[in-house]
CSV table of C-alpha atoms in Angstrom, one decimal:
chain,number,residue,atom,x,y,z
N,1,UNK,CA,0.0,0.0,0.0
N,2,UNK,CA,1.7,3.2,-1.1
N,3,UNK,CA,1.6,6.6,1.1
N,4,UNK,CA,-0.7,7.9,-1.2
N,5,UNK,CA,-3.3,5.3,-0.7
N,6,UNK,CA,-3.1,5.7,2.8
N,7,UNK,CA,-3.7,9.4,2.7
N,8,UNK,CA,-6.8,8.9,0.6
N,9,UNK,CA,-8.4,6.0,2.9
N,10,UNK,CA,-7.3,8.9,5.7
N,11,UNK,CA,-9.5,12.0,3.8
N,12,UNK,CA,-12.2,9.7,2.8
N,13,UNK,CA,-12.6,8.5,7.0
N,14,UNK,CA,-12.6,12.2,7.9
N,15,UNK,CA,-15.3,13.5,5.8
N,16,UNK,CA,-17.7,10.8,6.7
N,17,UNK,CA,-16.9,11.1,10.3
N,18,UNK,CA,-16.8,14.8,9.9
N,19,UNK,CA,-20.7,14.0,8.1
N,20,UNK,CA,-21.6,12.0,10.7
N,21,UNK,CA,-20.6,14.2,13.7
N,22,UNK,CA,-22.7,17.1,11.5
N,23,UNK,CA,-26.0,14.7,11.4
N,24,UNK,CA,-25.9,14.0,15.2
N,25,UNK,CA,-25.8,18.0,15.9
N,26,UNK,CA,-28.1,18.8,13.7
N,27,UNK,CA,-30.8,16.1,15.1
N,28,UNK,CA,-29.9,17.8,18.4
N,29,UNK,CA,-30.8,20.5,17.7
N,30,UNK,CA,-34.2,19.5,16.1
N,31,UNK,CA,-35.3,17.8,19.5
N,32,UNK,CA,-34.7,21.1,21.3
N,33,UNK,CA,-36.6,22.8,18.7
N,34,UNK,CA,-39.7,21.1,19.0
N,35,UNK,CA,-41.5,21.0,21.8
N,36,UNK,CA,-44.3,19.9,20.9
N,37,UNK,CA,-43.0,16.3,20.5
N,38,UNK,CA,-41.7,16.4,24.1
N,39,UNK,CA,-44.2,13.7,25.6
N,40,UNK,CA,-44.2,11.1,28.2
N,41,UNK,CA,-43.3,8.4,25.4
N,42,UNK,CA,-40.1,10.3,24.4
N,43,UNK,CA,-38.8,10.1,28.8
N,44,UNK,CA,-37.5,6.9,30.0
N,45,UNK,CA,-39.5,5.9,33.4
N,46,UNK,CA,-36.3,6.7,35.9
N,47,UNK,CA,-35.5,10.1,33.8
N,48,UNK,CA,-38.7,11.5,33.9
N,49,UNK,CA,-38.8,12.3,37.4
N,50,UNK,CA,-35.3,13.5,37.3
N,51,UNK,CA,-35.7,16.0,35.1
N,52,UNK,CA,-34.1,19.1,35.8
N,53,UNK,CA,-34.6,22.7,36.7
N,54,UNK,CA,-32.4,23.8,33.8
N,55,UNK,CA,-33.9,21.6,31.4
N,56,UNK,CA,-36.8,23.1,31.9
N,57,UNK,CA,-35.7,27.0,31.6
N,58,UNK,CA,-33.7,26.2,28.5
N,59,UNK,CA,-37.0,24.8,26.8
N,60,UNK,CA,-38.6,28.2,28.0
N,61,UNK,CA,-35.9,30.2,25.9
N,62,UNK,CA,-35.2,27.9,23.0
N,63,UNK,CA,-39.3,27.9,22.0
N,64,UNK,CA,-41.5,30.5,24.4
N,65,UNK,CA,-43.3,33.0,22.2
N,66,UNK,CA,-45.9,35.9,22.4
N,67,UNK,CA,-49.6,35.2,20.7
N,68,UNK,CA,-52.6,37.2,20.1
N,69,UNK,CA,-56.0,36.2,21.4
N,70,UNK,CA,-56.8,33.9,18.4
N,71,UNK,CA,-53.4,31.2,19.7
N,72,UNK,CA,-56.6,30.3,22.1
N,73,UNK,CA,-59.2,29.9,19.7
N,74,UNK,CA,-58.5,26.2,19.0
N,75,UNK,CA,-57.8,25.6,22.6
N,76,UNK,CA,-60.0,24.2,25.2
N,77,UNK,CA,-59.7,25.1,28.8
N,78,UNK,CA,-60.6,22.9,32.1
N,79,UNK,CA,-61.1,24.8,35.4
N,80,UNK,CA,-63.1,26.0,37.8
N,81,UNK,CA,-64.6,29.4,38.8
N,82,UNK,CA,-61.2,31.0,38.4
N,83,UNK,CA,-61.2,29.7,35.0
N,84,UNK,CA,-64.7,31.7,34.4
N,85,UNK,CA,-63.4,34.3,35.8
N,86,UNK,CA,-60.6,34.2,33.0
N,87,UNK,CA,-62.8,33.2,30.5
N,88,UNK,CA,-65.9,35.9,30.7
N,89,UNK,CA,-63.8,38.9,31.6
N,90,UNK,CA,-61.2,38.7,28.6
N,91,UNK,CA,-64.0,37.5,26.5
N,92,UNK,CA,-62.5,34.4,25.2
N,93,UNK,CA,-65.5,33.8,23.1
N,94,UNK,CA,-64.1,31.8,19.9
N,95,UNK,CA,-62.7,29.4,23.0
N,96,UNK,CA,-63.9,26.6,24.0
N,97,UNK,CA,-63.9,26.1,28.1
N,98,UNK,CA,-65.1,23.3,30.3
N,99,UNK,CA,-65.9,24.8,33.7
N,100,UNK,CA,-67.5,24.3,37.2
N,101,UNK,CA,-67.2,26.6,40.0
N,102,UNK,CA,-66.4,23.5,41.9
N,103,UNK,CA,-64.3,21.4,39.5
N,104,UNK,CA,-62.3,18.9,41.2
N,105,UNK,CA,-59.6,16.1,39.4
N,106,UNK,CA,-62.1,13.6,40.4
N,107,UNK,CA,-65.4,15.2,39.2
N,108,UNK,CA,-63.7,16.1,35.9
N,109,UNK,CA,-64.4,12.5,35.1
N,110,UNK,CA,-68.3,11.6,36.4
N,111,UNK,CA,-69.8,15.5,37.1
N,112,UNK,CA,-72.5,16.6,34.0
N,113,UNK,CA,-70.7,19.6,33.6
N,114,UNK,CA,-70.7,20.3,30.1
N,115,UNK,CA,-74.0,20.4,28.1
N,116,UNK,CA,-73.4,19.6,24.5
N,117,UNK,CA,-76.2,18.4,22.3
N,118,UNK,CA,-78.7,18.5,24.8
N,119,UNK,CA,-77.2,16.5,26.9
N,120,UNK,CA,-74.9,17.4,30.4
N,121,UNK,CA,-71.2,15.6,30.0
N,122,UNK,CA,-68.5,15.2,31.9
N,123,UNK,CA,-65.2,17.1,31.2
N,124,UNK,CA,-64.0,13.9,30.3
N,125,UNK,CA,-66.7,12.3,28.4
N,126,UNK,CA,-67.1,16.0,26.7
N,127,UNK,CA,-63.3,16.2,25.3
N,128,UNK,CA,-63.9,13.0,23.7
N,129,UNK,CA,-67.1,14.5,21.6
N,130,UNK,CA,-65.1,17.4,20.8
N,131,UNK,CA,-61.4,16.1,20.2
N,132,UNK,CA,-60.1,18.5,17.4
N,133,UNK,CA,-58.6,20.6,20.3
N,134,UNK,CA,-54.8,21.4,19.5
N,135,UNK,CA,-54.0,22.9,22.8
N,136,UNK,CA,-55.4,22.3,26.6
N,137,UNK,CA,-55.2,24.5,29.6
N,138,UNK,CA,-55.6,23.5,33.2
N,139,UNK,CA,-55.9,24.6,36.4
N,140,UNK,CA,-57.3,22.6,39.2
N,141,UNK,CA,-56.4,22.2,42.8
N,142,UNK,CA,-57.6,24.6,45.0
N,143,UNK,CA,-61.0,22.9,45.9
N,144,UNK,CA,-59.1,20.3,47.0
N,145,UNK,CA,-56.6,21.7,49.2
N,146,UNK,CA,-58.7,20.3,52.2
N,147,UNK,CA,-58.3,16.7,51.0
N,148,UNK,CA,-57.0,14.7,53.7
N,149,UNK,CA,-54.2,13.3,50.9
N,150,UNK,CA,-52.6,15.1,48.6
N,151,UNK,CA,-51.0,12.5,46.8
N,152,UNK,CA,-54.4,11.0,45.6
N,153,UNK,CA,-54.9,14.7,44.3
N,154,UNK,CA,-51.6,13.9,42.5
N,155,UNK,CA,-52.3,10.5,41.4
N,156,UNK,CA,-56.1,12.0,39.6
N,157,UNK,CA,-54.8,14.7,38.4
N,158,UNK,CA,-52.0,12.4,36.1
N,159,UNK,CA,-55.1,10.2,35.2
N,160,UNK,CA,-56.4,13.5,33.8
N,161,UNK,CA,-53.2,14.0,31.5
N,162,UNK,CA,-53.5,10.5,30.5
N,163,UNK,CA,-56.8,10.4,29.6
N,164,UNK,CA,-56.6,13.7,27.7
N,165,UNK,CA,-53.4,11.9,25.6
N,166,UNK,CA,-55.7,8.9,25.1
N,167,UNK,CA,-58.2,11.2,23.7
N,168,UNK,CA,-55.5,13.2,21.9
N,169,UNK,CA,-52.1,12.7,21.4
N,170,UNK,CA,-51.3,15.6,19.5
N,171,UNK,CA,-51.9,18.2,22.0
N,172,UNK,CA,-50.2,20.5,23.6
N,173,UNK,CA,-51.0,20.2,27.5
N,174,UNK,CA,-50.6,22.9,29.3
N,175,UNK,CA,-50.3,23.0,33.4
N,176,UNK,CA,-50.5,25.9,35.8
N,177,UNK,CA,-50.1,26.6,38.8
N,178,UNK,CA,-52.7,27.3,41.9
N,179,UNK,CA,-52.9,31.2,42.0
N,180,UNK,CA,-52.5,32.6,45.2
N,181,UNK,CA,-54.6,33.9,48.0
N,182,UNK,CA,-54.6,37.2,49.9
N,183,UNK,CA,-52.5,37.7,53.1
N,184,UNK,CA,-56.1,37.7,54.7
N,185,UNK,CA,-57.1,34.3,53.2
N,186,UNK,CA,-54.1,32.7,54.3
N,187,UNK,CA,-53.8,33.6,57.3
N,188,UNK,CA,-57.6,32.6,58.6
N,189,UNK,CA,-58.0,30.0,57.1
N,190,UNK,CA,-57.3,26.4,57.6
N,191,UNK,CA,-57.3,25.1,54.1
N,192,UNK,CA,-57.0,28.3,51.4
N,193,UNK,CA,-53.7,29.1,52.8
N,194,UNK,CA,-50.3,29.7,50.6
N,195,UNK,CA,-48.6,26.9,52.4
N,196,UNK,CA,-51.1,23.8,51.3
N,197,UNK,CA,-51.2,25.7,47.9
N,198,UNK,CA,-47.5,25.8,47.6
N,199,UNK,CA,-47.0,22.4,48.7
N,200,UNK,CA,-49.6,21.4,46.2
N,201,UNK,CA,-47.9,23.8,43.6
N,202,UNK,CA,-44.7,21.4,44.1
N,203,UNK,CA,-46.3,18.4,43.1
N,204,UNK,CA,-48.4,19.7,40.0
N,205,UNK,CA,-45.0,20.8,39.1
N,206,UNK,CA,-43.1,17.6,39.6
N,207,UNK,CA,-46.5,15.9,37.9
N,208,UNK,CA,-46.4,18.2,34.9
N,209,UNK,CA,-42.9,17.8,34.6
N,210,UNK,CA,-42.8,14.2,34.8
N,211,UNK,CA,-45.8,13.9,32.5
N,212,UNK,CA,-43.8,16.0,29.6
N,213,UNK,CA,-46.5,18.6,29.3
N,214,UNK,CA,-45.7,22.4,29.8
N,215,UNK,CA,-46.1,24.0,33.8
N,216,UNK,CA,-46.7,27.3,33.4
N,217,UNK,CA,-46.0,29.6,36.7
N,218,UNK,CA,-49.0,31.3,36.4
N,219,UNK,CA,-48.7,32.9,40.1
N,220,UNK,CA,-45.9,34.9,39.2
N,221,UNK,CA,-48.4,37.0,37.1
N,222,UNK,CA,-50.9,37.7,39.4
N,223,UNK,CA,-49.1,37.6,43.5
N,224,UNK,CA,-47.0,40.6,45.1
N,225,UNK,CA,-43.3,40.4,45.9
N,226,UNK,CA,-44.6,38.0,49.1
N,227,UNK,CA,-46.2,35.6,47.0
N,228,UNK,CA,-50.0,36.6,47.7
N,229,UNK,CA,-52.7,38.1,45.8
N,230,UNK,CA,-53.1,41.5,46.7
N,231,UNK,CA,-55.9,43.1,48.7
N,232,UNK,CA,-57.5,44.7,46.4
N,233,UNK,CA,-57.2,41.8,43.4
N,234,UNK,CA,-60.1,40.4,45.0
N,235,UNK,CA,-63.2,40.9,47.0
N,236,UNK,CA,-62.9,37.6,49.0
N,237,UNK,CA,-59.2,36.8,48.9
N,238,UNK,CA,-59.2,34.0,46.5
N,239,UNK,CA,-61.4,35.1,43.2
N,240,UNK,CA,-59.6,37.4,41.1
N,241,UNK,CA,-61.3,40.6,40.0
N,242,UNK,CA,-61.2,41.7,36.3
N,243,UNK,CA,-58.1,43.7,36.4
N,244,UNK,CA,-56.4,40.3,37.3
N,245,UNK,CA,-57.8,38.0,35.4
N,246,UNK,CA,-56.3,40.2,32.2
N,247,UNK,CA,-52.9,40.2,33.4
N,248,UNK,CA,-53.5,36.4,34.3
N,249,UNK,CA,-54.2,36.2,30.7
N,250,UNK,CA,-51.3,38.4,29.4
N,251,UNK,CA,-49.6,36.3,31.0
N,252,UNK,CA,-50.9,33.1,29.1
N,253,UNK,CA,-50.1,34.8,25.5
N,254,UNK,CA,-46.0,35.8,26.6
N,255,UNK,CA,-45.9,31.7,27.6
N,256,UNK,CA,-46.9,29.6,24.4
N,257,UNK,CA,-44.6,27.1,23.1
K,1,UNK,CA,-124.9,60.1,37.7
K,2,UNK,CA,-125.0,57.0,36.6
K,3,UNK,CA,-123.7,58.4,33.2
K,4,UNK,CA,-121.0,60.0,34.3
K,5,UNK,CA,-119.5,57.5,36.9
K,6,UNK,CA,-119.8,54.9,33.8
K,7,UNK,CA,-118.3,57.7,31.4
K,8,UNK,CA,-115.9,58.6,33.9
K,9,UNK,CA,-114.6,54.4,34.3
K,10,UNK,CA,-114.6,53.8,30.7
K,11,UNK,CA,-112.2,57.0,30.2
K,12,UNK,CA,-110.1,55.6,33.1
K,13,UNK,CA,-110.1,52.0,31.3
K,14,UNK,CA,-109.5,53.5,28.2
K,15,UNK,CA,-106.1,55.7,29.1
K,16,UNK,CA,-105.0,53.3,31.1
K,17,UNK,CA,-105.2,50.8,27.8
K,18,UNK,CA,-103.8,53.7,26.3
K,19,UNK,CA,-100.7,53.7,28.1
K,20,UNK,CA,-100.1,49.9,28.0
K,21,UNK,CA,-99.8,50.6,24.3
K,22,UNK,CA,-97.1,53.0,24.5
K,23,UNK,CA,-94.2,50.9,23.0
K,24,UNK,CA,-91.3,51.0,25.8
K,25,UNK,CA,-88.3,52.3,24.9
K,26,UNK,CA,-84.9,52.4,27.1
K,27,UNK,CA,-81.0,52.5,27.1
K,28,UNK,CA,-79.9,49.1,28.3
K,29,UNK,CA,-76.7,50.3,28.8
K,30,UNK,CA,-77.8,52.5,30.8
K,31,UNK,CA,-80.3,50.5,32.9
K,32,UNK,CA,-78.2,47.6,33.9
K,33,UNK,CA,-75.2,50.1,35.0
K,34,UNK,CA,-77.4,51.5,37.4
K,35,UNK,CA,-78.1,48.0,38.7
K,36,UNK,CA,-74.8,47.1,39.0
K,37,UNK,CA,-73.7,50.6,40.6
K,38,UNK,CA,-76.4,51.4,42.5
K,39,UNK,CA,-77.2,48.3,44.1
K,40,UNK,CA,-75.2,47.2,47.4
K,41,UNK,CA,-73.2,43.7,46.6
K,42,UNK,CA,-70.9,41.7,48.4
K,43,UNK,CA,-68.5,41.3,45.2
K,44,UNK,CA,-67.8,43.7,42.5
K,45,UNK,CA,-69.6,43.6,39.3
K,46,UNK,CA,-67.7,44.3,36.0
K,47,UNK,CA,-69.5,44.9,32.8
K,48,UNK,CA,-68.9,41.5,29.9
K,49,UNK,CA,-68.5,41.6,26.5
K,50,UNK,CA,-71.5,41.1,24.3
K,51,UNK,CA,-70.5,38.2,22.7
K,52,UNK,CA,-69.6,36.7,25.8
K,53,UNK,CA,-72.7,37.8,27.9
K,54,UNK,CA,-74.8,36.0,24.2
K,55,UNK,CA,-72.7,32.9,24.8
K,56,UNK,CA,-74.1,32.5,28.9
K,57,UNK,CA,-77.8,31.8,27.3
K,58,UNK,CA,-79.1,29.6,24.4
K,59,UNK,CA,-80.8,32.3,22.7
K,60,UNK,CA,-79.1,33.8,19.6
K,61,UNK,CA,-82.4,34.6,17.3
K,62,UNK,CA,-83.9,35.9,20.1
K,63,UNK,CA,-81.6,39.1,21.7
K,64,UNK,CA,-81.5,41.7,19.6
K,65,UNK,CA,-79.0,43.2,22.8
K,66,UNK,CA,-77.8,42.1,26.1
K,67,UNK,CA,-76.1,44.0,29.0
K,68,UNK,CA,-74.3,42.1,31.7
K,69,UNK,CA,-72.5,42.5,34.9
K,70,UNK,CA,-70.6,39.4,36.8
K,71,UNK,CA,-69.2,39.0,40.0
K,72,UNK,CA,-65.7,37.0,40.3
K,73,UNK,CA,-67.0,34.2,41.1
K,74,UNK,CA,-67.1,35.0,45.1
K,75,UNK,CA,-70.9,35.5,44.7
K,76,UNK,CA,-73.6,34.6,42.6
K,77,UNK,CA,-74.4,38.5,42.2
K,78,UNK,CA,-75.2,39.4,38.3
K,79,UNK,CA,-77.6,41.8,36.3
K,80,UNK,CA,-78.6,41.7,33.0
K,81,UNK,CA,-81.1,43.4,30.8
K,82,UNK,CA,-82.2,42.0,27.5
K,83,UNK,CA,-83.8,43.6,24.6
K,84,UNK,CA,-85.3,41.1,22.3
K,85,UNK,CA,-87.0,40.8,19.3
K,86,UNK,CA,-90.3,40.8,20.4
K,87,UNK,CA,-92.8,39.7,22.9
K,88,UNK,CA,-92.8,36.0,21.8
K,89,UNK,CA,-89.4,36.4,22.0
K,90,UNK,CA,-89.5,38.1,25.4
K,91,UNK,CA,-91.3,35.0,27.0
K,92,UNK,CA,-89.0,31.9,25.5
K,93,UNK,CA,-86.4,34.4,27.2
K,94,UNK,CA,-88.1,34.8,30.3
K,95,UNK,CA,-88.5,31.2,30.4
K,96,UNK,CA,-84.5,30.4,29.3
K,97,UNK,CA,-83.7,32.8,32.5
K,98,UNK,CA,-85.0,30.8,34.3
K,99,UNK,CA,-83.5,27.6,33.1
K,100,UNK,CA,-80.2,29.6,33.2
K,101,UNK,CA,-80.9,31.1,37.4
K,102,UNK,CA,-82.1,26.9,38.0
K,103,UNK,CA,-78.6,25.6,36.9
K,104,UNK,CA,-76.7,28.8,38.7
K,105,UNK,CA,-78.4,27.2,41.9
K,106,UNK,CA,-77.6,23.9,41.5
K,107,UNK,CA,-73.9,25.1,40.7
K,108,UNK,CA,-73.7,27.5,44.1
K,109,UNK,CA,-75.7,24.9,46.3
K,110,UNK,CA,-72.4,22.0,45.9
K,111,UNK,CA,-70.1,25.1,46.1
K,112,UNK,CA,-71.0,28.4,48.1
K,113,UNK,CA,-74.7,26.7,49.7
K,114,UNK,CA,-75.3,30.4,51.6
K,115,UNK,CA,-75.5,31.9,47.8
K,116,UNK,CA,-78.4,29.5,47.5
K,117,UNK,CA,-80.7,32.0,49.5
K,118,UNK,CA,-79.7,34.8,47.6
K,119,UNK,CA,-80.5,33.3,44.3
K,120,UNK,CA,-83.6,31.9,45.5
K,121,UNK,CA,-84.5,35.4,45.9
K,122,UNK,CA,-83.9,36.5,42.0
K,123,UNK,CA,-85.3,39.5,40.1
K,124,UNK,CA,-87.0,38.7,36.7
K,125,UNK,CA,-89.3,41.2,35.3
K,126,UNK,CA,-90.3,41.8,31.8
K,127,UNK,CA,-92.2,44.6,29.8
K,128,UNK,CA,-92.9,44.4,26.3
K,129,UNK,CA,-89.1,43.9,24.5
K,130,UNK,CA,-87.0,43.9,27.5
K,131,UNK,CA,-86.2,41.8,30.3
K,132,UNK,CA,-84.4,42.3,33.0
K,133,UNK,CA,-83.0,39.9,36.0
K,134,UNK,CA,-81.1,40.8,39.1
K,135,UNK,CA,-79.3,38.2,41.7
K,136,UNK,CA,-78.4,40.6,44.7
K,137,UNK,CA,-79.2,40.6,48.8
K,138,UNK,CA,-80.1,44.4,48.3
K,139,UNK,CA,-83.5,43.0,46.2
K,140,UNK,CA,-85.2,46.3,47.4
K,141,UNK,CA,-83.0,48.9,45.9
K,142,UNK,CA,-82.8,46.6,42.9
K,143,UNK,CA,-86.7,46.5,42.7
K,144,UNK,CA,-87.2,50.3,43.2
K,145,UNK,CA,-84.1,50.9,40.0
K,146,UNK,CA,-86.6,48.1,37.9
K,147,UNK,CA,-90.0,49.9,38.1
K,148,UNK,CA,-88.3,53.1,37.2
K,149,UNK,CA,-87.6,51.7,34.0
K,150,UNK,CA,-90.5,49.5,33.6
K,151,UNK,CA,-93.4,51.8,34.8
């Protein structure tokens, strides 16, 4: 084998390693890029609830982006009366909502709460009617901060994600938080106070997280520098007035993904 | 004497039936603001958009406009006034009120039960194109601002 043949075997190993090493980087970068693909199936059982902090903020920065009102029109929310409250005074009206004052994890799946074709449906039962949804917002929890265990709260709430994937896979599910009480709330009371909603904040998060949908902080739009709702946000300490339920929802539009 | 007490009934029948005819017209706007403002409530009312205020009751042919104040959620307080299409209209609206104040009862009584009393004691009145419904503790006031507008 001469020296020349040698150098050619040599340049023809480092382009395709070099072509190679190209490929893998660019896949790479295609993974971060789409978020929307990040689901359960994609996390290995033991990784998925090690996932960490900073994966999570370089997600935010690689894909978060600013909509207009209409981001929401093929979106269904599931909440309760804080989600009316977000609903009616932004005038979502091209949305579509599923809501009860009371709306708990469990009665998402047996309480009529939806009437659609004459008929009262679940939550559940009613996202399976209407399944063309490409994007879902949550927020349940604080009815049932007074549960005597928080880890069947948990353990619904991930049936909920699961059922909604069943129903459809393509979705972008997203999760927020609890908002916060007043200072007045929390302090008198036994159940509505920041430290149950915070604890239950911690697992939602941990759930969300685990579950590859999107958390979404939604507190931080709404609570003063000590973490409650202010005073005057609301008449009884835990519903937010008007005012707040706009920056609630500016808030919503600066987090898509 | 005779004559004239009869003469004297039959002009009193006859401008009363007068005045039923007078076709009733009013600023909705302005009506259900001064239920919501004038009105003592627990919560604080804030005024919807139309479309969403249309979208709370199954009655699209039937509103030709809609005013509508909601609470936060804290209370079950609310005012609306409705001007519909007509007096046919005006009833199957009457009547989808009250389908519409039934279900805000059952909601409240699993979730605020004292709200229950307060809803029980509703406002619906309706004169010729317009309805009008209240939910408030302060029924009186809210009463007195109605048959300003209605009589």
């Amino acid at each position: 084998m001469t020296y020349k043949s040698i150098f050619k075997i040599l340049i023809v190993c480092i382009f395709t390693f070099s072509a190679l090493f190209l490929y893998a980087c660019e896949k790479e970068n295609v993974e971060i890029a789409s978020f929307s693909d990040f689901n359960e199936s994609s996390i290995p059982a033991e990784i998925s609830s090690e996932i960490s902090e900073e994966s999570i903020i370089e997600y935010d920065e690689v894909t978060k982006k600013t909509v207009d009102k209409s981001y929401f029109d093929d979106a269904v929310f599931i909440g309760n009366s804080r989600t009316q409250g977000l609903i009616y005074y932004n005038g979502l009206g091209n949305t579509t909502a599923y809501m009860d004052k009371g709306l708990k994890v469990d009665t998402v799946f047996d309480k009529p709460t939806v009437e659609m074709n004459g008929k009262k449906l679940s939550v559940i039962e009613a996202l399976s009617e209407k399944s063309e949804f490409n994007k879902v917002y949550i927020m349940l929890g604080i009815n049932e901060l007074g549960w005597a265990y928080s880890d069947i709260f948990i353990e619904k709430y991930a049936l909920i994600i699961d059922k909604i994937r069943e129903i459809n896979p393509d979705a972008i599910i997203y999760i927020q938080s609890i908002l916060p009480v007043s200072e007045e709330k929390s302090s008198s009371d036994a159940v509505y106070n920041m430290d149950k909603i915070n604890e239950y904040n911690d697992l939602i998060k941990d759930m969300a997280t685990a579950k590859g949908t999107i958390y979404l902080n939604v507190s931080e739009a709404v609570a003063d520098e000590d973490g409650y709702l202010p005073q005057y946000a609301s008449t009884d300490g835990v519903h937010l007035n008007k005012d707040y339920c706009i920056k609630w929802f500016e808030y919503l539009k600066d987090n898509t993904y | 004497m005779k004559k004239i007490i009869a003469f004297l009934l039959v002009s009193v029948f006859l401008m009363s039936a007068c005045g039923k005819n007078e076709t009733l017209e009013m600023n909705i706007d302005d009506f259900a603001k001064e239920l919501a403002t004038a009105v003592d409530y627990d919560d604080e009312l804030f005024l919807l958009e139309d479309e969403i205020a249309r979208q709370l009751f199954d009655l699209e042919d039937d509103i030709e406009d809609i005013a509508m104040y909601l609470g936060s959620g804290s209370t079950s307080e609310m005012v609306a006034v409705f001007k519909t299409r007509g007096k046919y209209n005006t009833q199957k609206t009457y009547n989808e009120v009250l389908l519409f104040l039934r279900d805000l009862r059952d909601e409240y009584e699993d979730y605020l039960p004292k709200e229950v009393e307060k809803i029980d004691k509703f406002l619906l009145n309706k004169d010729g194109e317009y309805l009008v419904f209240c939910v408030t503790d302060d029924d009186k006031t809210a009463q007195k601002i109605i048959n300003k507008y209605f009589n």
